[in-house]
Each structure stands twice: as structure tokens, then as C-alpha cells.
C-alpha positions as a Markdown table, in Angstrom:
| # | Residue | x | y | z |
|---|---|---|---|---|
| 1 | Unk | -12.1 | -17.4 | -13.1 |
| 2 | Unk | -11.9 | -17.7 | -9.3 |
| 3 | Unk | -13.9 | -15.4 | -6.9 |
| 4 | Unk | -10.7 | -13.6 | -5.8 |
| 5 | Unk | -9.4 | -13.0 | -9.3 |
| 6 | Unk | -12.7 | -11.7 | -10.6 |
| 7 | Unk | -12.9 | -9.4 | -7.5 |
| 8 | Unk | -9.4 | -8.0 | -8.3 |
| 9 | Unk | -10.3 | -7.6 | -12.0 |
| 10 | Unk | -13.5 | -5.7 | -11.2 |
| 11 | Unk | -11.7 | -3.5 | -8.7 |
| 12 | Unk | -9.0 | -2.6 | -11.3 |
| 13 | Unk | -11.7 | -1.9 | -13.9 |
| 14 | Unk | -13.6 | 0.3 | -11.5 |
| 15 | Unk | -10.4 | 2.4 | -10.7 |
| 16 | Unk | -9.6 | 2.7 | -14.4 |
| 17 | Unk | -13.1 | 3.9 | -15.3 |
| 18 | Unk | -13.1 | 6.4 | -12.4 |
| 19 | Unk | -9.7 | 7.8 | -13.6 |
| 20 | Unk | -10.9 | 8.1 | -17.2 |
| 21 | Unk | -14.1 | 9.9 | -16.0 |
| 22 | Unk | -12.2 | 12.2 | -13.7 |
| 23 | Unk | -9.6 | 13.0 | -16.3 |
| 24 | Unk | -12.3 | 13.6 | -19.0 |
| 25 | Unk | -14.2 | 16.0 | -16.7 |
| 26 | Unk | -11.1 | 18.0 | -15.7 |
| 27 | Unk | -10.0 | 18.2 | -19.4 |
| 28 | Unk | -13.4 | 19.4 | -20.6 |
| 29 | Unk | -13.5 | 22.0 | -17.8 |
| 30 | Unk | -10.0 | 23.2 | -18.7 |
| 31 | Unk | -11.1 | 23.5 | -22.3 |
| 32 | Unk | -14.2 | 25.5 | -21.2 |
| 33 | Unk | -16.5 | 23.0 | -22.7 |
| 34 | Unk | -18.3 | 22.4 | -19.4 |
| 35 | Unk | -18.4 | 24.0 | -16.0 |
| 36 | Unk | -18.4 | 21.7 | -13.0 |
| 37 | Unk | -18.3 | 24.1 | -10.0 |
| 38 | Unk | -21.3 | 22.6 | -8.4 |
| 39 | Unk | -20.5 | 19.0 | -9.4 |
| 40 | Unk | -17.6 | 18.7 | -6.9 |
| 41 | Unk | -20.0 | 19.1 | -4.1 |
| 42 | Unk | -21.2 | 15.5 | -4.9 |
| 43 | Unk | -17.7 | 14.0 | -4.9 |
| 44 | Unk | -18.4 | 11.8 | -1.9 |
| 45 | Unk | -20.7 | 9.7 | -4.1 |
| 46 | Unk | -17.5 | 8.3 | -5.7 |
| 47 | Unk | -17.0 | 6.6 | -2.3 |
| 48 | Unk | -20.4 | 5.1 | -2.7 |
| 49 | Unk | -19.3 | 3.4 | -6.0 |
| 50 | Unk | -16.2 | 2.3 | -4.4 |
| 51 | Unk | -17.9 | 0.9 | -1.4 |
| 52 | Unk | -20.5 | -1.0 | -3.5 |
| 53 | Unk | -17.8 | -2.4 | -5.7 |
| 54 | Unk | -16.0 | -3.7 | -2.6 |
| 55 | Unk | -19.2 | -5.2 | -1.3 |
| 56 | Unk | -20.3 | -7.1 | -4.4 |
| 57 | Unk | -18.5 | -10.4 | -4.7 |
| 58 | Unk | -16.5 | -9.8 | -1.7 |
| 59 | Unk | -13.9 | -12.4 | -0.8 |
| 60 | Unk | -13.8 | -11.7 | 2.9 |
| 61 | Unk | -16.0 | -10.3 | 5.7 |
| 62 | Unk | -13.4 | -7.5 | 6.1 |
| 63 | Unk | -13.9 | -6.4 | 2.5 |
| 64 | Unk | -17.7 | -6.4 | 3.0 |
| 65 | Unk | -17.6 | -4.3 | 6.1 |
| 66 | Unk | -15.0 | -1.9 | 4.6 |
| 67 | Unk | -17.4 | -1.5 | 1.6 |
| 68 | Unk | -20.3 | -0.9 | 3.9 |
| 69 | Unk | -18.2 | 1.7 | 5.9 |
| 70 | Unk | -17.3 | 3.5 | 2.6 |
| 71 | Unk | -21.0 | 3.7 | 1.5 |
| 72 | Unk | -22.0 | 5.0 | 4.9 |
| 73 | Unk | -19.2 | 7.6 | 5.0 |
| 74 | Unk | -20.0 | 8.9 | 1.5 |
| 75 | Unk | -23.7 | 9.2 | 2.4 |
| 76 | Unk | -22.8 | 11.0 | 5.7 |
| 77 | Unk | -20.4 | 13.3 | 4.0 |
| 78 | Unk | -23.1 | 14.1 | 1.4 |
| 79 | Unk | -25.7 | 14.8 | 4.1 |
| 80 | Unk | -23.3 | 17.2 | 6.0 |
| 81 | Unk | -22.3 | 19.0 | 2.8 |
| 82 | Unk | -26.0 | 19.5 | 1.9 |
| 83 | Unk | -27.0 | 20.2 | 5.4 |
| 84 | Unk | -29.7 | 17.4 | 5.2 |
| 85 | Unk | -31.6 | 16.7 | 8.5 |
| 86 | Unk | -29.7 | 19.7 | 9.9 |
| 87 | Unk | -26.4 | 17.8 | 10.0 |
| 88 | Unk | -23.1 | 19.6 | 10.0 |
| 89 | Unk | -19.6 | 18.4 | 10.8 |
| 90 | Unk | -19.9 | 20.0 | 14.3 |
| 91 | Unk | -23.1 | 18.2 | 15.3 |
| 92 | Unk | -23.0 | 15.1 | 13.2 |
| 93 | Unk | -19.5 | 13.7 | 14.1 |
| 94 | Unk | -20.9 | 11.1 | 16.5 |
| 95 | Unk | -22.8 | 9.3 | 13.7 |
| 96 | Unk | -19.6 | 7.9 | 12.1 |
| 97 | Unk | -18.3 | 6.9 | 15.5 |
| 98 | Unk | -21.5 | 4.9 | 16.2 |
| 99 | Unk | -21.4 | 3.3 | 12.7 |
| 100 | Unk | -17.8 | 2.3 | 13.2 |
| 101 | Unk | -18.9 | 0.4 | 16.3 |
| 102 | Unk | -21.8 | -1.2 | 14.4 |
| 103 | Unk | -19.4 | -2.4 | 11.7 |
| 104 | Unk | -17.0 | -3.9 | 14.3 |
| 105 | Unk | -19.9 | -5.8 | 15.8 |
| 106 | Unk | -21.2 | -7.0 | 12.4 |
| 107 | Unk | -17.9 | -8.3 | 11.0 |
| 108 | Unk | -17.7 | -11.5 | 13.1 |
| 109 | Unk | -21.3 | -12.3 | 12.2 |
| 110 | Unk | -20.5 | -11.8 | 8.5 |
| 111 | Unk | -17.4 | -13.8 | 8.8 |
| 112 | Unk | -19.2 | -16.7 | 10.4 |
| 113 | Unk | -21.8 | -16.5 | 7.7 |
| 114 | Unk | -19.1 | -16.6 | 4.9 |
| 115 | Unk | -17.1 | -19.3 | 6.5 |
| 116 | Unk | -16.8 | -22.3 | 4.1 |
| 117 | Unk | -18.8 | -25.3 | 5.1 |
| 118 | Unk | -16.6 | -27.8 | 6.9 |
| 119 | Unk | -16.8 | -31.0 | 5.0 |
| 120 | Unk | -16.7 | -34.2 | 7.0 |
| 121 | Unk | -14.3 | -36.8 | 5.5 |
| 122 | Unk | -15.1 | -40.5 | 6.0 |
| 123 | Unk | -12.0 | -42.3 | 7.1 |
| 124 | Unk | -12.2 | -45.8 | 5.7 |
């Protein structure tokens, strides 16, 4: 199985599992089996799972930096929801702007690192 096809398979598997989990939680809440009022506060962690999935076995530098951005964004959202380090949406908004710049700078370096080795061919 090629790297690209295994990446696509893993991405499809992750989405399927997330939908099954989400549907199960909503169904159990509708049936009054569980109560998830406080659980939705941690919904940004789904972005962490999605970002890590995108970063592992990534086919391109863009996929890796997109995954890195998703992980960062989910942790930033969680920190602002929980008011960690005194962060709120009104005082913490520059942090994603800075991180966006960091990922823009990192992407060419990652792309160069991932570039396939140029094989020299002997012309005989």
C-alpha cells in the first residue's frame, strides 16, 4: 500500500470513528442514559485528533503544517474556554495570528526536508 493510499485510508477511518462516536453520544444523551452537558466544553480536542491524524504519515509539507495548525488551534480554543493562563478570546487572539506566521515560515523548511532525494543517473 502506498503512502498516499494509506494516508487516505487512515483519514477515512478516523472520520468514520468520529461520526460513530458522536452519533453514539448524542443517541445516549437523547435516551437519557448519559448527560454530556460539560463534555461539549472539550469539543476542541476533536481538532487535536484530526490534526495528529493529518501529521502522522503526511504525504506533503502542507498536510503536516495543516495538522500542526489544527492541533495548535484546538489547544488554544481549549485554553480560552477554560480561561487557562488568563486567556480569553479578547486578549488571546494575537496568539493564533503569531502561530499562523510560524507555520508559514516552517512550511518551506519541512518541504525541503521531505523532498525526495534526487538520484543521479549515469549516462553510459
